[in-house]
Amino acid sequence: MPFPPLKEQLDLITANTVEIITGQELETKINHSLKTRSPLKVKLGADPSRPDLHLGHSVVLRKLRDFQDLGHEAILIIGNFTAMIGDPSGKSKTRPQLTAEEARQNGESYFEQASKILDPKKTTICWNSDWLGAMSFADVIRLSSHCTVARMLERDDFERRYRSGEPISIHEFLYPLAQAMDSVHLKNDIELGGTDQKFNLLVGRDMQREYGILPQVCITMPLLVGTGGVEKMSKSLGNAICFNDLPADMYGRMLSIPDTLITNYCSLLLPPGTADSHQITEESVTDPRTAKRMLARNIVALYYSSEAAEEAESHFDRVFVQKKAPDNIELVKLPHSEITVVDLLVELGAASSKTDARRMIQQKSVLLDEERIEEITASITLSMEPKTLRAGKRKFFRIATEKKG
RNA sequence: GGGUAGGUAGCGAAGCGGUCAAACGCAACAGACUGUAAAUCUGUCGACAUAUGUCUUCGGAGGUUCGAAUCCUCCUCUACCCA
């Protein structure tokens, strides 16, 4: 397949980017690629310590996909080696270092999820343990001699932590270097990342130069804002929409974003050329509700299917607009026939403790077959006929006994 | 190696001998409201029991005291300063 002409490539590549370092070099590389008819090697690093991909990840994956569509080579680096070292800060906290096996599993899960956006057949997967694991201590010293402490402290999060007296471990300094080593090893032409990766990308660029390789072009993508509309999307902040969220959750969470975010999400998350894009952008001003629903359907359709999107929408309307129970709740069979509501809530996982369960009842959020449970001492009799238990707005259960008679 | 300041509930941060299960903020959960799972307002937010009761918490281990998150000793971890 021939590569599209320069102009066309640049248009697609530069869309939505924050910074390209440098644009001039990018052009040169594309021209060279056209002349030699060889694809550019485009690198994207993946952190397998957190294999729950969310829409924030999709922004940069989407860009990698653009390169694939232009005929270039997409290289997904699974950072299984760096993940095995474990994340530094807060050793007092539970931050289990990944074993080789976990890192591999997570990496595979990462790839599987990323394949919802990338073309898996055209993606090259690399595990950085392959080369980083083979380095000797002497190699590491040689590598680190190419970078100064002052340079490291330029990175704004290091700088911030250093100033505010938070600990920085030496091996955190090694992270950007390890990532840079990936670029040295791969001799890639381009590296992608979020704006928060800018420093690391630049270290990779410098390091390639140090090792006598033509330096990579660094392309940074905007960080997606989370559903709260302020902070960047992140699993730990609880404002993320994950690839693996169920369609109904994904849809609902999409609707909870502030109206002002609609166009931003639309341009960053939907593939270029999505039919509804234009209409969503237009209606976001005149009729945000419709625009957002359309956007939410498109997102769900992207990760699942348009049928799933329709279903998610009707589920949402039923449960949250009309405030009815959903129609397809999973049936839970319990070995009891008589049980207190408190115990039942704990057993179903709706409450984290009995105290929590009592609280829910006191707050009048527990309904059995549409009837409010008023007493915290209440108990119910289960039969073979399923009953519907509702705890709060979102937790529904259908329960029955598995005992006969 | 020496010094100084610290380690408090999921996180951040008050408390500095009893009235501390521990202020406050964030997160979370619930209720009201809404096109929404947003925003806003209200309430809850260690566990067990239930009418204001019991038990386990304030880095760890001991100690002083009728009584400690608060005082003492040792240990441990973190930051900064001096070597």
Short mmCIF file of C-alpha atoms (C1' of nucleotides) in Angstrom, two decimals:
data_model
loop_
_atom_site.label_atom_id
_atom_site.label_comp_id
_atom_site.label_asym_id
_atom_site.label_seq_id
_atom_site.Cartn_x
_atom_site.Cartn_y
_atom_site.Cartn_z
CA MET A 1 0.00 0.00 0.00
CA PRO A 2 1.49 3.35 -0.99
CA PHE A 3 1.81 6.07 1.62
CA PRO A 4 -0.44 9.09 1.26
CA PRO A 5 1.25 12.34 0.25
CA LEU A 6 3.02 14.51 2.80
CA LYS A 7 0.25 17.04 3.22
CA GLU A 8 -2.36 14.42 3.88
CA GLN A 9 -0.15 12.68 6.39
CA LEU A 10 0.67 15.87 8.23
CA ASP A 11 -2.97 16.83 8.47
CA LEU A 12 -3.90 13.60 10.15
CA ILE A 13 -0.83 13.42 12.35
CA THR A 14 -0.99 16.93 13.69
CA ALA A 15 -4.70 16.84 14.51
CA ASN A 16 -5.35 17.17 18.25
CA THR A 17 -1.67 17.19 19.17
CA VAL A 18 -0.34 19.57 21.77
CA GLU A 19 3.28 19.71 20.67
CA ILE A 20 5.49 18.19 18.02
CA ILE A 21 9.21 18.34 18.66
CA THR A 22 10.04 19.24 16.04
CA GLY A 23 7.60 19.74 13.21
CA GLN A 24 10.47 20.28 10.83
CA GLU A 25 12.03 16.94 11.67
CA LEU A 26 8.69 15.24 11.30
CA GLU A 27 8.40 16.50 7.76
CA THR A 28 11.90 15.39 6.98
CA LYS A 29 11.21 11.93 8.31
CA ILE A 30 7.98 11.60 6.36
CA ASN A 31 9.68 12.73 3.18
CA HIS A 32 12.41 10.23 3.75
CA SER A 33 9.84 7.53 4.34
CA LEU A 34 8.07 8.43 1.12
CA LYS A 35 11.30 8.37 -0.80
CA THR A 36 12.52 5.05 0.56
CA ARG A 37 9.01 3.58 0.77
CA SER A 38 9.69 2.42 4.27
CA PRO A 39 7.33 2.97 7.18
CA LEU A 40 8.21 5.12 10.16
CA LYS A 41 8.62 3.35 13.48
CA VAL A 42 6.26 4.91 15.96
CA LYS A 43 6.68 4.02 19.61
CA LEU A 44 4.21 4.15 22.43
CA GLY A 45 5.07 2.97 25.91
CA ALA A 46 2.52 1.07 27.96
CA ASP A 47 2.65 0.75 31.72
CA PRO A 48 1.43 -2.72 32.65
CA SER A 49 1.29 -1.98 36.37
CA ARG A 50 -2.18 -0.59 35.84
CA PRO A 51 -3.81 -2.57 33.10
CA ASP A 52 -7.16 -0.84 33.37
CA LEU A 53 -7.19 1.29 30.28
CA HIS A 54 -9.50 4.25 30.33
CA LEU A 55 -10.56 6.83 27.81
CA GLY A 56 -7.55 8.94 28.72
CA HIS A 57 -5.31 6.22 27.31
CA SER A 58 -7.41 6.11 24.20
CA VAL A 59 -6.35 9.59 23.13
CA VAL A 60 -2.79 8.55 22.55
CA LEU A 61 -3.72 5.10 21.28
CA ARG A 62 -5.98 6.78 18.79
CA LYS A 63 -3.03 8.78 17.52
CA LEU A 64 -0.99 5.62 17.16
CA ARG A 65 -3.86 4.20 15.17
CA ASP A 66 -3.69 7.21 12.86
CA PHE A 67 -0.10 6.26 12.09
CA GLN A 68 -1.17 2.69 11.41
CA ASP A 69 -3.80 3.91 9.03
CA LEU A 70 -1.14 5.89 7.19
CA GLY A 71 0.87 2.71 6.77
CA HIS A 72 3.49 3.27 9.43
CA GLU A 73 4.66 0.76 11.99
CA ALA A 74 3.09 0.98 15.43
CA ILE A 75 5.22 -0.36 18.23
CA LEU A 76 3.62 -0.87 21.59
CA ILE A 77 6.22 -1.27 24.29
CA ILE A 78 5.05 -3.13 27.32
CA GLY A 79 7.12 -1.84 30.21
CA ASN A 80 7.18 -5.13 32.02
CA PHE A 81 10.72 -4.63 33.19
CA THR A 82 10.13 -1.24 34.75
CA ALA A 83 6.89 -2.50 36.25
CA MET A 84 8.74 -5.30 37.98
CA ILE A 85 10.90 -2.81 39.82
CA GLY A 86 7.70 -1.44 41.25
CA ASP A 87 6.52 2.05 41.72
CA PRO A 88 8.74 3.93 44.12
CA SER A 89 6.94 6.47 46.18
CA GLY A 90 5.13 5.46 49.31
CA LYS A 91 6.72 2.17 50.22
CA SER A 92 4.66 2.20 53.39
CA LYS A 93 1.60 1.91 51.27
CA THR A 94 0.48 -1.27 49.65
CA ARG A 95 2.23 -1.02 46.38
CA PRO A 96 3.06 -4.57 45.55
CA GLN A 97 5.85 -4.97 43.12
CA LEU A 98 4.79 -6.99 40.19
CA THR A 99 6.23 -10.39 39.63
CA ALA A 100 7.40 -11.36 36.18
CA GLU A 101 4.27 -13.41 35.73
CA GLU A 102 1.90 -10.62 36.79
CA ALA A 103 3.68 -8.14 34.58
CA ARG A 104 3.27 -10.47 31.64
CA GLN A 105 -0.40 -11.06 32.32
CA ASN A 106 -1.06 -7.36 32.75
CA GLY A 107 0.85 -6.64 29.59
CA GLU A 108 -1.26 -9.07 27.66
CA SER A 109 -4.41 -7.59 29.10
CA TYR A 110 -3.15 -4.17 28.11
CA PHE A 111 -2.64 -5.25 24.55
CA GLU A 112 -6.01 -6.92 24.42
CA GLN A 113 -7.73 -3.75 25.58
CA ALA A 114 -5.61 -1.53 23.35
CA SER A 115 -6.75 -3.64 20.43
CA LYS A 116 -10.13 -2.02 20.70
CA ILE A 117 -8.43 0.96 19.14
CA LEU A 118 -5.32 -0.31 17.44
CA ASP A 119 -5.26 -2.72 14.58
CA PRO A 120 -3.82 -5.70 16.43
CA LYS A 121 -2.59 -7.39 13.29
CA LYS A 122 -0.47 -4.39 12.45
CA THR A 123 0.87 -3.74 15.92
CA THR A 124 4.34 -4.76 16.98
CA ILE A 125 4.53 -5.67 20.64
CA CYS A 126 7.80 -5.41 22.52
CA TRP A 127 8.58 -6.31 26.08
CA ASN A 128 11.25 -4.07 27.42
CA SER A 129 12.57 -6.74 29.74
CA ASP A 130 14.08 -8.24 26.59
CA TRP A 131 16.79 -5.61 26.45
CA LEU A 132 16.65 -3.88 29.82
CA GLY A 133 16.91 -7.19 31.62
CA ALA A 134 20.06 -7.99 29.74
CA MET A 135 21.86 -4.84 30.81
CA SER A 136 24.68 -5.13 33.32
CA PHE A 137 25.27 -2.73 36.15
CA ALA A 138 28.12 -1.29 34.13
CA ASP A 139 25.69 -0.66 31.26
CA VAL A 140 23.37 1.14 33.62
CA ILE A 141 26.17 3.32 34.93
CA ARG A 142 27.18 4.17 31.41
CA LEU A 143 23.60 5.05 30.57
CA SER A 144 23.12 7.22 33.63
CA SER A 145 26.34 9.09 33.01
CA HIS A 146 24.58 10.74 30.10
CA CYS A 147 22.20 12.59 32.35
CA THR A 148 22.71 15.00 35.23
CA VAL A 149 20.79 15.36 38.47
CA ALA A 150 19.97 18.95 37.61
CA ARG A 151 18.51 17.79 34.33
CA MET A 152 16.39 15.23 36.13
CA LEU A 153 15.14 17.82 38.56
CA GLU A 154 13.86 19.83 35.64
CA ARG A 155 10.97 17.44 35.39
CA ASP A 156 8.21 19.34 37.07
CA ASP A 157 6.88 16.57 39.25
CA PHE A 158 10.37 15.78 40.54
CA GLU A 159 10.95 19.45 41.11
CA ARG A 160 7.67 19.83 42.93
CA ARG A 161 8.25 16.83 45.14
CA TYR A 162 11.79 17.85 45.90
CA ARG A 163 10.69 21.32 46.93
CA SER A 164 7.82 20.14 49.07
CA GLY A 165 10.03 17.63 50.84
CA GLU A 166 8.48 14.50 49.45
CA PRO A 167 10.84 11.57 48.98
CA ILE A 168 12.33 10.77 45.62
CA SER A 169 14.13 7.49 45.31
CA ILE A 170 17.15 7.12 43.07
CA HIS A 171 15.50 4.47 40.99
CA GLU A 172 12.80 6.94 40.02
CA PHE A 173 15.51 8.83 38.25
CA LEU A 174 16.25 5.62 36.43
CA TYR A 175 12.75 5.44 35.04
CA PRO A 176 13.14 8.09 32.35
CA LEU A 177 16.49 6.58 31.51
CA ALA A 178 15.05 3.11 31.15
CA GLN A 179 12.36 4.49 28.92
CA ALA A 180 14.99 6.34 26.94
CA MET A 181 16.89 3.10 26.59
CA ASP A 182 13.83 1.65 24.88
CA SER A 183 14.17 4.31 22.22
CA VAL A 184 17.88 3.64 21.86
CA HIS A 185 17.20 -0.03 21.42
CA LEU A 186 14.34 0.37 18.96
CA LYS A 187 15.81 3.24 16.98
CA ASN A 188 12.26 4.46 16.51
CA ASP A 189 11.50 7.60 14.52
CA ILE A 190 8.66 8.93 16.59
CA GLU A 191 7.47 8.55 20.16
CA LEU A 192 3.98 9.39 21.38
CA GLY A 193 2.82 10.28 24.84
CA GLY A 194 0.57 12.49 26.91
CA THR A 195 1.79 15.95 27.79
CA ASP A 196 2.84 14.55 31.15
CA GLN A 197 5.31 12.37 29.29
CA LYS A 198 7.06 15.24 27.60
CA PHE A 199 10.13 15.08 29.80
CA ASN A 200 10.56 11.35 29.38
CA LEU A 201 10.12 11.62 25.64
CA LEU A 202 12.79 14.30 25.47
CA VAL A 203 15.21 12.21 27.49
CA GLY A 204 14.67 9.46 24.93
CA ARG A 205 15.44 11.93 22.19
CA ASP A 206 18.63 13.12 23.91
CA MET A 207 19.73 9.62 24.65
CA GLN A 208 19.32 8.47 21.07
CA ARG A 209 21.51 11.36 20.03
CA GLU A 210 24.09 10.39 22.65
CA TYR A 211 24.15 6.91 21.21
CA GLY A 212 24.52 8.21 17.69
CA ILE A 213 20.99 7.55 16.49
CA LEU A 214 18.84 10.03 14.60
CA PRO A 215 16.72 11.49 17.41
CA GLN A 216 13.05 10.68 17.62
CA VAL A 217 10.32 13.19 17.00
CA CYS A 218 8.26 13.63 20.17
CA ILE A 219 4.54 14.09 19.85
CA THR A 220 2.49 14.94 22.90
CA MET A 221 -1.24 14.57 23.15
CA PRO A 222 -3.59 16.39 25.51
CA LEU A 223 -4.53 14.73 28.76
CA LEU A 224 -8.17 13.90 28.83
CA VAL A 225 -10.09 15.58 31.61
CA GLY A 226 -11.99 13.21 33.89
CA THR A 227 -15.74 13.04 34.30
CA GLY A 228 -15.55 15.67 37.05
CA GLY A 229 -14.45 18.14 34.44
CA VAL A 230 -11.40 19.45 36.29
CA GLU A 231 -8.65 16.96 36.94
CA LYS A 232 -7.10 14.68 34.40
CA MET A 233 -8.74 11.32 33.96
CA SER A 234 -7.25 8.76 36.28
CA LYS A 235 -8.41 5.53 37.79
CA SER A 236 -7.31 6.49 41.27
CA LEU A 237 -9.25 9.75 41.18
CA GLY A 238 -12.38 7.81 40.36
CA ASN A 239 -13.18 10.01 37.39
CA ALA A 240 -12.31 7.52 34.71
CA ILE A 241 -14.31 5.65 32.12
CA CYS A 242 -12.60 2.36 31.45
CA PHE A 243 -12.47 0.27 28.29
CA ASN A 244 -13.76 -2.63 30.32
CA ASP A 245 -16.63 -0.80 31.99
CA LEU A 246 -19.91 -2.46 31.24
CA PRO A 247 -21.89 -0.71 28.51
CA ALA A 248 -24.45 0.60 30.97
CA ASP A 249 -21.78 2.03 33.25
CA MET A 250 -19.89 3.48 30.38
CA TYR A 251 -23.00 5.17 29.07
CA GLY A 252 -24.02 6.52 32.45
CA ARG A 253 -20.59 7.85 33.23
CA MET A 254 -20.47 9.54 29.86
CA LEU A 255 -23.68 11.35 30.65
CA SER A 256 -22.25 12.61 33.90
CA ILE A 257 -19.57 14.72 32.27
CA PRO A 258 -20.15 18.47 32.34
CA ASP A 259 -21.80 19.80 29.20
CA THR A 260 -18.76 21.97 28.50
CA LEU A 261 -16.69 18.87 27.89
CA ILE A 262 -18.80 17.46 25.08
CA THR A 263 -16.85 18.90 22.16
CA ASN A 264 -13.53 18.12 23.81
CA TYR A 265 -14.48 14.47 24.26
CA CYS A 266 -15.97 14.33 20.83
CA SER A 267 -12.79 15.40 19.09
CA LEU A 268 -10.39 13.42 21.22
CA LEU A 269 -12.26 10.16 21.59
CA LEU A 270 -14.11 9.50 18.39
CA PRO A 271 -12.20 8.27 15.37
CA PRO A 272 -11.62 10.86 12.68
CA GLY A 273 -14.51 10.75 10.26
CA THR A 274 -17.15 9.58 12.71
CA ALA A 275 -20.51 10.33 11.13
CA ASP A 276 -22.10 11.96 14.17
CA SER A 277 -19.14 14.14 15.14
CA HIS A 278 -20.31 17.21 13.35
CA GLN A 279 -23.81 17.01 14.71
CA ILE A 280 -22.60 16.44 18.26
CA THR A 281 -20.43 19.52 18.06
CA GLU A 282 -23.26 21.64 16.75
CA GLU A 283 -25.88 20.44 19.16
CA SER A 284 -23.61 20.73 22.16
CA VAL A 285 -24.52 24.40 22.17
CA THR A 286 -28.19 24.28 21.29
CA ASP A 287 -29.19 21.00 22.86
CA PRO A 288 -26.49 19.61 25.13
CA ARG A 289 -28.69 16.79 26.35
CA THR A 290 -29.16 15.33 22.89
CA ALA A 291 -25.55 15.92 21.96
CA LYS A 292 -24.28 14.18 25.06
CA ARG A 293 -26.57 11.22 24.58
CA MET A 294 -25.38 10.90 21.04
CA LEU A 295 -21.78 11.11 22.16
CA ALA A 296 -22.35 8.51 24.85
CA ARG A 297 -23.95 6.15 22.33
CA ASN A 298 -21.02 6.58 19.99
CA ILE A 299 -18.53 5.80 22.71
CA VAL A 300 -20.34 2.67 23.82
CA ALA A 301 -20.70 1.60 20.22
CA LEU A 302 -17.00 2.06 19.75
CA TYR A 303 -16.05 -0.24 22.59
CA TYR A 304 -18.95 -2.65 22.26
CA SER A 305 -21.56 -2.33 19.54
CA SER A 306 -24.36 -0.08 18.50
CA GLU A 307 -26.84 -2.59 19.88
CA ALA A 308 -25.12 -2.43 23.25
CA ALA A 309 -25.28 1.35 23.02
CA GLU A 310 -29.02 1.32 22.43
CA GLU A 311 -29.48 -1.06 25.28
CA ALA A 312 -27.37 1.04 27.60
CA GLU A 313 -29.41 4.07 26.74
CA SER A 314 -32.74 2.42 27.41
CA HIS A 315 -31.36 0.96 30.61
CA PHE A 316 -30.30 4.42 31.69
CA ASP A 317 -33.66 5.94 30.87
CA ARG A 318 -35.46 3.21 32.72
CA VAL A 319 -33.36 3.27 35.86
CA PHE A 320 -32.34 6.88 36.23
CA VAL A 321 -34.93 8.87 34.38
CA GLN A 322 -37.99 6.79 35.18
CA LYS A 323 -36.42 5.39 38.34
CA LYS A 324 -37.55 1.84 37.74
CA ALA A 325 -35.66 -1.35 38.35
CA PRO A 326 -33.65 -2.59 35.39
CA ASP A 327 -35.17 -5.54 33.59
CA ASN A 328 -32.22 -7.89 33.52
CA ILE A 329 -30.81 -8.20 36.98
CA GLU A 330 -28.80 -11.26 37.74
CA LEU A 331 -30.52 -13.72 40.03
CA VAL A 332 -28.69 -14.56 43.24
CA LYS A 333 -29.60 -17.80 44.95
CA LEU A 334 -28.97 -17.95 48.63
CA PRO A 335 -28.83 -20.97 50.88
CA HIS A 336 -31.10 -19.33 53.44
CA SER A 337 -34.83 -19.00 53.53
CA GLU A 338 -34.98 -16.55 56.41
CA ILE A 339 -32.44 -13.80 56.78
CA THR A 340 -32.16 -10.34 58.31
CA VAL A 341 -31.95 -7.53 55.83
CA VAL A 342 -28.70 -6.39 57.43
CA ASP A 343 -27.02 -9.75 56.90
CA LEU A 344 -28.44 -9.97 53.43
CA LEU A 345 -26.94 -6.64 52.39
CA VAL A 346 -23.55 -7.70 53.68
CA GLU A 347 -23.78 -11.06 51.97
CA LEU A 348 -24.69 -9.49 48.67
CA GLY A 349 -21.78 -7.10 48.97
CA ALA A 350 -24.10 -4.10 48.93
CA ALA A 351 -22.77 -3.03 52.31
CA SER A 352 -19.20 -3.21 53.55
CA SER A 353 -20.18 -4.05 57.12
CA LYS A 354 -23.25 -4.58 59.21
CA THR A 355 -22.94 -1.04 60.48
CA ASP A 356 -22.89 0.14 56.91
CA ALA A 357 -25.96 -1.95 56.15
CA ARG A 358 -27.84 -0.50 59.11
CA ARG A 359 -26.91 2.93 57.92
CA MET A 360 -28.36 2.23 54.52
CA ILE A 361 -31.62 1.15 56.05
CA GLN A 362 -31.70 4.18 58.32
CA GLN A 363 -31.13 6.37 55.29
CA LYS A 364 -34.16 4.79 53.70
CA SER A 365 -32.33 3.50 50.68
CA VAL A 366 -33.28 -0.14 50.91
CA LEU A 367 -36.35 -1.36 49.08
CA LEU A 368 -37.70 -4.85 48.77
CA ASP A 369 -40.10 -5.23 45.86
CA GLU A 370 -40.62 -1.44 45.84
CA GLU A 371 -41.41 -1.44 49.56
CA ARG A 372 -39.14 0.51 51.81
CA ILE A 373 -37.49 -1.37 54.66
CA GLU A 374 -37.99 0.83 57.70
CA GLU A 375 -36.62 -1.26 60.55
CA ILE A 376 -32.97 -2.14 60.92
CA THR A 377 -33.98 -5.35 62.62
CA ALA A 378 -36.21 -6.39 59.76
CA SER A 379 -35.77 -9.81 58.31
CA ILE A 380 -37.28 -11.33 55.24
CA THR A 381 -38.39 -14.70 54.07
CA LEU A 382 -37.01 -15.88 50.78
CA SER A 383 -38.87 -18.22 48.54
CA MET A 384 -38.22 -19.82 45.18
CA GLU A 385 -39.97 -16.81 43.68
CA PRO A 386 -37.32 -14.08 43.20
CA LYS A 387 -37.68 -10.82 45.04
CA THR A 388 -36.09 -7.57 43.95
CA LEU A 389 -33.87 -5.81 46.44
CA ARG A 390 -32.73 -2.29 45.82
CA ALA A 391 -30.00 -0.61 47.85
CA GLY A 392 -29.46 2.99 46.89
CA LYS A 393 -29.94 4.26 43.38
CA ARG A 394 -27.70 1.89 41.60
CA LYS A 395 -27.55 -1.46 43.36
CA PHE A 396 -30.19 -3.97 42.38
CA PHE A 397 -30.44 -7.65 43.24
CA ARG A 398 -32.86 -10.40 42.48
CA ILE A 399 -32.78 -12.87 45.27
CA ALA A 400 -34.31 -16.24 45.90
CA THR A 401 -33.60 -19.22 48.05
CA GLU A 402 -32.14 -22.36 46.64
CA LYS A 403 -33.82 -24.37 49.36
CA LYS A 404 -36.86 -26.29 48.43
CA GLY A 405 -40.03 -25.81 50.38
"C1'" G B 1 27.89 9.98 62.03
"C1'" G B 2 25.41 14.62 64.36
"C1'" G B 3 21.15 17.88 64.56
"C1'" U B 4 16.05 19.51 63.62
"C1'" A B 5 11.00 18.57 62.17
"C1'" G B 6 7.66 14.84 61.46
"C1'" G B 7 4.74 9.68 60.98
"C1'" U B 8 -3.19 10.64 63.24
"C1'" A B 9 -8.95 7.13 60.17
"C1'" G B 10 -9.20 5.81 52.16
"C1'" C B 11 -6.17 10.53 51.29
"C1'" G B 12 -4.78 15.52 53.18
"C1'" A B 13 -4.68 17.79 57.87
"C1'" A B 14 -6.08 19.53 63.34
"C1'" G B 15 -5.54 17.75 68.26
"C1'" C B 16 -0.62 17.83 72.35
"C1'" G B 17 -2.99 14.15 79.78
"C1'" G B 18 -9.49 13.28 80.73
"C1'" U B 19 -15.43 16.36 77.63
"C1'" C B 20 -11.29 11.85 71.48
"C1'" A B 21 -13.92 7.05 67.63
"C1'" A B 22 -10.71 11.83 67.35
"C1'" A B 23 -12.17 18.99 64.38
"C1'" C B 24 -11.91 20.33 59.23
"C1'" G B 25 -11.24 19.47 53.76
"C1'" C B 26 -11.32 15.81 49.76
"C1'" A B 27 -13.00 11.08 48.32
"C1'" A B 28 -16.94 7.63 49.33
"C1'" C B 29 -22.12 6.37 50.61
"C1'" A B 30 -27.36 7.94 51.18
"C1'" G B 31 -31.54 11.44 50.55
"C1'" A B 32 -33.68 15.82 47.95
"C1'" C B 33 -33.46 18.25 43.38
"C1'" U B 34 -32.22 17.68 38.04
"C1'" G B 35 -32.01 15.87 31.12
"C1'" U B 36 -27.82 13.17 34.10
"C1'" A B 37 -24.50 8.66 37.80
"C1'" A B 38 -22.99 16.26 36.85
"C1'" A B 39 -23.74 20.72 39.81
"C1'" U B 40 -26.18 22.24 44.30
"C1'" C B 41 -28.31 21.37 49.18
"C1'" U B 42 -28.87 17.90 53.47
"C1'" G B 43 -27.21 13.76 56.11
"C1'" U B 44 -23.81 9.59 56.96
"C1'" C B 45 -18.89 8.14 57.01
"C1'" G B 46 -13.97 2.23 62.73
"C1'" A B 47 -16.53 -2.35 64.22
"C1'" C B 48 -20.30 -4.91 66.98
"C1'" A B 49 -24.83 -4.25 69.31
"C1'" U B 50 -28.84 -0.86 69.49
"C1'" A B 51 -31.63 3.72 72.06
"C1'" U B 52 -27.08 7.45 73.52
"C1'" G B 53 -23.71 0.72 75.37
"C1'" U B 54 -19.31 -2.46 74.27
"C1'" C B 55 -14.78 -3.38 71.72
"C1'" U B 56 -10.35 -2.21 68.50
"C1'" U B 57 -7.65 2.43 66.55
"C1'" C B 58 -3.74 7.81 66.30
"C1'" G B 59 4.29 4.36 62.91
"C1'" G B 60 6.06 -0.22 66.38
"C1'" A B 61 7.39 -2.13 71.35
"C1'" G B 62 7.63 -1.08 76.36
"C1'" G B 63 6.85 2.47 80.59
"C1'" U B 64 4.69 6.63 83.81
"C1'" U B 65 -0.49 7.68 85.35
"C1'" C B 66 -6.87 6.48 88.32
"C1'" G B 67 -6.69 7.87 83.00
"C1'" A B 68 -2.39 8.77 77.01
"C1'" A B 69 -3.23 10.20 70.12
"C1'" U B 70 -1.27 13.59 73.84
"C1'" C B 71 4.36 12.56 78.89
"C1'" C B 72 9.09 9.16 79.08
"C1'" U B 73 12.46 5.20 76.84
"C1'" C B 74 13.96 2.28 72.84
"C1'" C B 75 13.09 0.88 67.79
"C1'" U B 76 11.51 2.04 62.86
"C1'" C B 77 10.33 5.13 58.58
"C1'" U B 78 10.36 10.17 56.02
"C1'" A B 79 12.08 15.17 55.04
"C1'" C B 80 15.58 19.00 55.77
"C1'" C B 81 20.36 20.91 57.68
"C1'" C B 82 25.61 19.91 59.14
"C1'" A B 83 29.65 16.39 58.26
#
